[in-house]
Short mmCIF file of C-alpha atoms and ligand atoms in Angstrom, two decimals:
data_model
loop_
_atom_site.label_atom_id
_atom_site.label_comp_id
_atom_site.label_asym_id
_atom_site.label_seq_id
_atom_site.Cartn_x
_atom_site.Cartn_y
_atom_site.Cartn_z
CA MET H 229 189.14 127.89 75.05
CA ILE H 230 190.72 130.79 75.41
CA VAL H 231 194.16 132.64 73.84
CA VAL H 232 196.12 135.42 76.75
CA MET H 233 198.38 136.84 74.24
CA ARG H 234 201.91 138.95 76.19
CA LYS H 235 201.88 141.83 77.19
CA GLY H 236 203.66 144.02 74.42
CA ALA H 237 202.68 141.07 71.59
CA SER H 238 203.32 142.69 68.18
CA GLN H 239 200.56 143.04 66.18
CA GLU H 240 202.31 140.45 63.74
CA ALA H 241 202.00 138.19 66.43
CA ILE H 242 197.79 138.47 67.40
CA GLN H 243 196.98 138.15 64.08
CA GLY H 244 198.95 134.75 63.75
CA VAL H 245 196.87 133.40 66.10
CA VAL H 246 193.71 134.61 64.80
CA ALA H 247 194.91 133.33 61.33
CA ARG H 248 195.73 130.21 62.55
CA ILE H 249 192.39 130.00 64.61
CA LYS H 250 190.55 130.56 61.24
CA GLU H 251 192.54 128.30 59.19
CA LEU H 252 191.29 125.48 62.73
CA GLY H 253 188.01 125.94 61.40
CA PHE H 254 186.65 128.28 64.75
CA ARG H 255 185.60 132.33 64.96
CA ALA H 256 188.74 134.08 67.19
CA HIS H 257 186.90 136.87 69.34
CA LEU H 258 189.61 139.35 70.05
CA SER H 259 189.65 141.76 73.55
CA THR H 260 191.62 144.24 73.65
CA GLY H 261 192.70 145.27 76.67
CA GLU H 262 195.84 148.11 77.95
CA GLU H 263 198.68 146.37 78.36
CA GLN H 264 197.31 142.91 77.04
CA THR H 265 195.35 140.57 74.62
CA ILE H 266 192.98 137.81 74.20
CA ILE H 267 191.63 135.99 72.05
CA GLY H 268 188.68 133.81 72.00
CA VAL H 269 188.40 130.42 70.24
CA ILE H 270 185.12 129.82 69.64
CA GLY H 271 183.73 126.60 68.71
CA ASP H 272 184.23 123.72 70.27
CA GLU H 273 187.45 123.47 70.70
CA ARG H 274 187.63 120.26 72.47
CA PRO H 275 189.35 118.55 69.70
CA VAL H 276 192.31 120.65 69.40
CA GLN H 277 195.39 120.81 72.27
CA GLU H 278 196.77 123.74 73.69
CA SER H 279 200.16 123.92 72.21
CA VAL H 280 198.82 124.40 69.03
CA PHE H 281 198.45 128.20 69.85
CA ARG H 282 200.89 128.01 73.00
CA ILE H 283 203.94 127.39 71.28
CA MET H 284 203.18 130.72 68.59
CA GLU H 285 205.14 133.72 69.00
CA GLY H 286 203.76 136.10 71.50
CA VAL H 287 201.69 133.27 72.78
CA GLU H 288 201.56 133.79 76.98
CA LYS H 289 199.29 130.45 78.24
CA VAL H 290 196.11 129.28 76.90
CA VAL H 291 192.80 128.54 79.10
CA ARG H 292 190.63 125.48 77.99
CA ILE H 293 187.15 126.53 79.05
CA LEU H 294 185.03 123.51 77.70
CA LYS H 295 185.57 120.32 79.83
CA PRO H 296 187.05 117.59 78.26
CA TYR H 297 184.69 115.30 78.24
CA LYS H 298 180.93 115.94 76.22
CA LEU H 299 178.60 112.84 76.93
CA ALA H 300 179.06 112.03 80.00
CA SER H 301 178.55 115.78 81.48
CA ARG H 302 175.28 117.14 82.84
CA ASP H 303 175.87 119.92 80.72
CA PHE H 304 174.97 117.82 77.82
CA HIS H 305 172.37 115.36 79.78
CA PRO H 306 171.41 117.01 82.85
CA SER H 307 168.73 114.20 83.47
CA ASP H 308 170.61 110.70 85.84
CA THR H 309 170.84 108.31 83.00
CA ILE H 310 169.54 104.80 85.12
CA VAL H 311 170.17 101.99 84.19
CA PRO H 312 167.64 99.08 84.04
CA ILE H 313 168.86 95.78 84.86
CA ASN H 314 166.35 92.47 85.46
CA GLY H 315 164.47 94.17 87.39
CA PHE H 316 165.97 97.44 89.24
CA SER H 317 166.68 100.71 88.31
CA ILE H 318 170.48 101.57 88.84
CA GLY H 319 170.29 105.88 89.12
CA ASP H 320 167.24 105.88 91.34
CA LYS H 321 165.15 106.71 93.98
CA ARG H 322 165.97 102.75 95.37
CA ILE H 323 170.03 102.29 95.92
CA VAL H 324 171.16 99.32 94.67
CA ILE H 325 173.84 96.54 96.18
CA MET H 326 176.17 93.84 94.65
CA ALA H 327 177.81 91.92 96.79
CA GLY H 328 179.20 88.39 96.36
CA PRO H 329 182.99 86.57 96.76
CA CYS H 330 186.40 88.37 94.76
CA SER H 331 186.77 85.25 93.11
CA VAL H 332 184.88 82.45 91.80
CA GLU H 333 186.05 79.41 93.76
CA SER H 334 183.70 76.63 93.07
CA ARG H 335 180.22 75.87 92.47
CA GLU H 336 179.10 75.43 96.30
CA GLN H 337 181.44 78.88 97.50
CA LEU H 338 179.10 80.24 94.56
CA MET H 339 175.62 79.35 95.23
CA GLU H 340 176.38 80.02 99.18
CA THR H 341 177.12 83.22 98.90
CA ALA H 342 175.04 83.72 95.62
CA TRP H 343 171.79 82.65 98.10
CA ALA H 344 172.98 84.55 101.43
CA VAL H 345 173.59 87.15 99.92
CA LYS H 346 170.22 87.11 97.80
CA GLU H 347 168.29 86.32 101.45
CA ALA H 348 170.26 89.85 103.34
CA GLY H 349 168.91 91.67 100.68
CA ALA H 350 171.63 92.25 97.75
CA HIS H 351 169.90 92.75 94.06
CA ILE H 352 172.91 91.62 91.99
CA LEU H 353 175.91 89.23 92.66
CA ARG H 354 178.96 89.66 92.10
CA ALA H 355 182.56 87.43 91.63
CA GLY H 356 185.44 87.70 89.97
CA ALA H 357 185.98 85.19 87.20
CA PHE H 358 189.01 86.40 86.38
CA LYS H 359 191.09 88.31 88.37
CA PRO H 360 193.51 91.09 88.89
CA ARG H 361 196.58 90.69 90.59
CA THR H 362 199.39 91.98 91.37
CA SER H 363 200.83 89.29 91.74
CA PRO H 364 201.31 86.34 89.38
CA TYR H 365 201.83 83.67 91.91
CA SER H 366 198.68 84.34 93.77
CA PHE H 367 194.93 83.00 92.34
CA GLN H 368 194.51 83.96 89.13
CA GLY H 369 190.77 82.98 88.43
CA LEU H 370 188.74 80.05 86.75
CA GLY H 371 188.77 82.43 83.87
CA TYR H 372 186.05 80.85 81.58
CA LYS H 373 184.82 77.70 83.95
CA ALA H 374 184.16 80.56 86.57
CA LEU H 375 181.78 82.14 83.77
CA GLU H 376 179.54 78.68 82.99
CA LEU H 377 179.27 79.45 87.19
CA LEU H 378 177.84 82.59 87.16
CA ALA H 379 175.55 81.31 84.51
CA GLU H 380 174.27 78.18 86.93
CA ALA H 381 174.38 80.84 89.67
CA ARG H 382 172.32 83.73 87.18
CA ALA H 383 169.84 80.64 86.10
CA GLU H 384 169.76 79.64 89.80
CA THR H 385 169.03 82.48 92.28
CA GLY H 386 167.24 84.08 89.56
CA MET H 387 170.41 87.34 90.32
CA ALA H 388 171.58 89.47 87.98
CA VAL H 389 175.42 88.83 87.21
CA VAL H 390 178.57 91.66 87.52
CA THR H 391 182.30 90.23 86.86
CA GLU H 392 185.01 91.59 85.64
CA ILE H 393 186.54 91.68 82.41
CA MET H 394 190.04 91.99 81.61
CA ALA H 395 190.34 91.94 78.21
CA PRO H 396 188.75 92.62 74.94
CA GLU H 397 188.74 89.15 73.38
CA GLN H 398 186.39 88.15 77.10
CA VAL H 399 183.64 89.63 75.32
CA PRO H 400 181.88 86.47 73.26
CA ALA H 401 182.11 84.44 76.19
CA MET H 402 180.16 86.36 78.81
CA ILE H 403 177.57 88.91 76.43
CA ASP H 404 174.73 85.60 76.86
CA CYS H 405 175.69 84.79 80.93
CA ILE H 406 176.77 88.54 81.70
CA ASP H 407 174.58 91.19 82.99
CA ILE H 408 177.10 93.65 84.02
CA LEU H 409 180.80 94.50 82.71
CA GLN H 410 182.86 95.79 84.93
CA VAL H 411 185.79 96.91 84.13
CA GLY H 412 188.24 97.56 87.21
CA THR H 413 190.46 100.42 88.56
CA ARG H 414 194.06 98.58 87.16
CA ASN H 415 192.06 98.83 83.29
CA MET H 416 190.49 102.59 83.80
CA GLN H 417 192.68 103.29 80.93
CA ASN H 418 192.64 100.18 79.21
CA PHE H 419 191.80 101.98 75.58
CA SER H 420 191.09 98.98 73.49
CA LEU H 421 189.02 97.32 76.62
CA LEU H 422 187.01 100.46 76.38
CA HIS H 423 185.65 99.72 73.01
CA ALA H 424 185.58 96.26 73.52
CA VAL H 425 182.94 97.16 76.19
CA GLY H 426 181.02 100.69 74.27
CA GLU H 427 180.38 98.00 71.45
CA SER H 428 179.35 95.07 73.50
CA GLY H 429 176.60 96.88 74.40
CA LYS H 430 175.98 95.46 77.72
CA PRO H 431 175.94 97.48 80.77
CA VAL H 432 179.33 98.69 82.25
CA LEU H 433 180.34 99.19 85.16
CA LEU H 434 183.51 101.39 85.53
CA LYS H 435 185.46 101.60 88.52
CA ARG H 436 188.39 104.36 89.36
CA GLY H 437 191.77 104.34 88.53
CA MET H 438 192.85 103.54 91.98
CA MET H 439 195.81 107.31 90.90
CA SER H 440 193.26 108.03 87.91
CA THR H 441 191.38 111.79 88.18
CA MET H 442 187.76 112.61 88.32
CA GLU H 443 188.13 113.72 85.60
CA GLU H 444 190.21 111.18 83.98
CA LEU H 445 187.43 108.92 85.43
CA LEU H 446 185.39 110.69 83.23
CA ILE H 447 187.34 110.93 79.92
CA ALA H 448 187.52 107.39 80.12
CA ALA H 449 183.16 107.32 80.52
CA GLU H 450 183.20 109.68 76.89
CA TYR H 451 185.39 106.02 75.15
CA ILE H 452 182.42 103.83 76.56
CA LEU H 453 179.22 106.40 75.65
CA SER H 454 181.10 107.50 72.46
CA HIS H 455 181.15 104.37 71.54
CA GLY H 456 176.89 104.17 71.18
CA ASN H 457 177.14 102.11 75.44
CA ASP H 458 174.70 104.47 77.20
CA ARG H 459 174.18 101.49 80.24
CA LEU H 460 177.21 102.55 81.98
CA MET H 461 178.03 104.01 85.45
CA LEU H 462 180.39 104.49 87.69
CA CYS H 463 182.56 103.59 90.77
CA GLU H 464 184.65 104.51 92.82
CA ARG H 465 187.16 102.24 94.68
CA GLY H 466 189.34 104.24 96.20
CA ILE H 467 192.77 106.04 95.70
CA ARG H 468 196.38 105.62 96.94
CA THR H 469 197.14 108.10 98.86
CA PHE H 470 200.66 108.29 101.69
CA GLU H 471 197.84 106.82 104.01
CA THR H 472 198.55 103.21 104.62
CA TYR H 473 196.82 102.14 107.35
CA THR H 474 193.96 101.66 104.91
CA ARG H 475 194.82 99.24 101.69
CA ASN H 476 193.25 102.50 99.85
CA THR H 477 191.68 105.74 100.69
CA LEU H 478 187.53 106.37 100.05
CA ASP H 479 187.47 109.81 98.15
CA ILE H 480 184.42 110.17 99.43
CA SER H 481 183.88 113.43 98.13
CA ALA H 482 183.81 111.86 94.82
CA VAL H 483 180.30 110.83 95.44
CA PRO H 484 178.94 113.83 95.11
CA ALA H 485 181.16 115.88 93.38
CA LEU H 486 180.71 113.05 90.26
CA LYS H 487 176.67 112.86 90.69
CA GLN H 488 177.38 117.50 90.02
CA LEU H 489 179.75 116.59 86.93
CA THR H 490 178.02 113.48 85.72
CA HIS H 491 174.28 112.38 84.43
CA LEU H 492 175.65 108.44 85.19
CA PRO H 493 174.86 106.58 88.36
CA VAL H 494 177.78 106.79 90.75
CA LEU H 495 178.44 103.20 92.80
CA VAL H 496 181.08 102.85 96.06
CA ASP H 497 182.92 99.62 96.60
CA PRO H 498 183.92 100.08 100.51
CA SER H 499 185.76 96.73 100.16
CA HIS H 500 188.64 97.28 98.07
CA ALA H 501 188.74 100.68 99.10
CA THR H 502 189.81 99.82 102.81
CA GLY H 503 191.24 95.94 102.44
CA ASN H 504 189.84 95.01 106.03
CA TRP H 505 186.43 94.01 106.41
CA GLU H 506 186.00 96.39 109.75
CA LEU H 507 185.55 99.75 108.84
CA VAL H 508 183.42 98.20 105.22
CA THR H 509 180.33 99.13 106.96
CA PRO H 510 180.90 102.64 108.39
CA LEU H 511 182.03 102.98 105.16
CA ALA H 512 179.06 101.16 102.99
CA LEU H 513 177.24 103.42 105.67
CA ALA H 514 179.07 106.24 105.07
CA ALA H 515 179.13 106.14 100.83
CA VAL H 516 174.56 105.84 101.12
CA ALA H 517 174.59 109.55 103.65
CA ALA H 518 176.90 111.21 101.05
CA GLY H 519 173.97 110.15 97.92
CA ALA H 520 176.50 106.74 96.20
CA ASP H 521 173.44 105.16 94.12
CA GLY H 522 174.49 101.53 94.92
CA LEU H 523 177.32 99.69 96.98
CA LEU H 524 179.34 97.15 95.52
CA VAL H 525 180.31 94.30 98.62
CA GLU H 526 182.47 91.32 98.85
CA VAL H 527 180.49 88.45 101.59
CA HIS H 528 182.77 85.10 101.50
CA PRO H 529 180.82 82.29 104.12
CA HIS H 530 184.41 81.95 105.16
CA PRO H 531 187.29 84.89 104.80
CA GLU H 532 189.56 82.25 106.37
CA LYS H 533 189.67 80.34 103.79
CA ALA H 534 189.06 83.00 101.11
CA LEU H 535 191.57 82.63 97.94
CA SER H 536 191.66 86.38 97.18
CA ASP H 537 190.63 88.88 98.90
CA GLY H 538 189.60 88.03 102.49
CA ALA H 539 190.73 90.10 104.70
CA GLN H 540 187.94 92.98 102.87
CA SER H 541 185.39 89.91 103.24
CA LEU H 542 182.07 90.44 105.23
CA ARG H 543 180.78 87.19 106.77
CA PRO H 544 177.14 86.93 105.39
CA GLU H 545 175.35 87.74 109.11
CA ARG H 546 177.72 91.11 108.60
CA PHE H 547 176.67 91.92 105.26
CA ALA H 548 173.14 91.84 106.41
CA ASP H 549 173.50 93.93 109.56
CA MET H 550 174.85 96.44 107.15
CA VAL H 551 172.33 96.27 104.70
CA THR H 552 169.85 97.00 107.98
CA ARG H 553 171.83 100.27 108.57
CA ALA H 554 172.22 100.60 105.02
CA ARG H 555 168.20 100.81 105.01
CA VAL H 556 167.70 102.91 107.96
CA VAL H 557 171.27 105.70 106.70
CA ALA H 558 168.49 105.47 102.97
CA GLN H 559 165.66 106.29 104.22
CA ALA H 560 167.59 109.51 105.71
CA VAL H 561 168.34 111.23 102.64
CA GLY H 562 165.35 110.16 101.19
CA ARG H 563 166.19 107.26 99.35
CA ASP H 564 164.71 103.59 99.61
CA LEU H 565 166.96 100.53 99.76
C1 PEP S 1477 186.85 93.70 91.91
O1 PEP S 1477 185.65 94.20 92.06
O2 PEP S 1477 186.64 92.35 91.98
C2 PEP S 1477 188.16 94.34 91.93
C3 PEP S 1477 189.06 93.54 91.84
O3 PEP S 1477 188.58 95.50 92.19
P1 PEP S 1477 189.15 97.06 91.76
O4 PEP S 1477 189.04 96.65 90.00
O5 PEP S 1477 189.15 98.15 91.68
O6 PEP S 1477 190.90 96.10 92.89
MN1 MN S 1478 188.84 91.49 95.76
#
């Protein structure tokens, strides 16, 4: 952290800042220019708020040097984190595809979709049990009953399962039957949930808040990492912009940018990003080209009958086509699928 003093700040003001720096357990480094004095705060500044110095007499501004997250940063952990799940290594050379319906609707619908996505090349089954719907009148998911059905689907197909967790008290019911706990866009900054999934020790898929910056996503990741859980994956799922044609705007630049900033695997959800099945395959291909480690895709055997997100769900045969085309792009960028 650097404290820039105002032009002509008094010696008294400068010494006041130096004293405060020392009082907080840091060392101070003074750089006296012709017009202004700059004071470096030496030490791990992360726990200190800028305002501690900014409100002091003679201070013009305070500039942070260290990123506000540490465990999530590539500076701290240069090599890629690889999350092993059911024989697949997420974050490694092979791109991993998680696919399935938005919601578990019935045993028949779940099993039909699970077998279809497996046959088409998906590695992991996705399906929501607890649904965070914008309206309280929309289908809210089958809840605990859906967890039982997901356990059945896992046992029958041998696929690992990812589902969204909405509250800390759902951890015990998911611990044995779910392989990856998904934290959805609306809960990215639900700190008690981040705490709970961090302590659960289960692999976590953390989706970017629809109105959150990449830095806020990485600080949310830091909560999970700092609770001792490093089996963590991030997911770009589109953010809100002024564009209304698509449900959200897929921030494709977030993929290579996050790969620079963090060692954590980065997945992309082209379904919630667009809200329109016709745009899902092109964006899935773009995500693979941009360096995504995996995809999260909604598939429904009868989208017209889906209880949630039918408009963005691919029919199984279209999903199979998406996988075939994504494989070609993966090979072109030196990845496997
Ligand atoms: C989902 O993947 O089921 C979901 C609800 O996604 P998001 O949190 O990104 O809206
Ligand atoms: Mn959905």
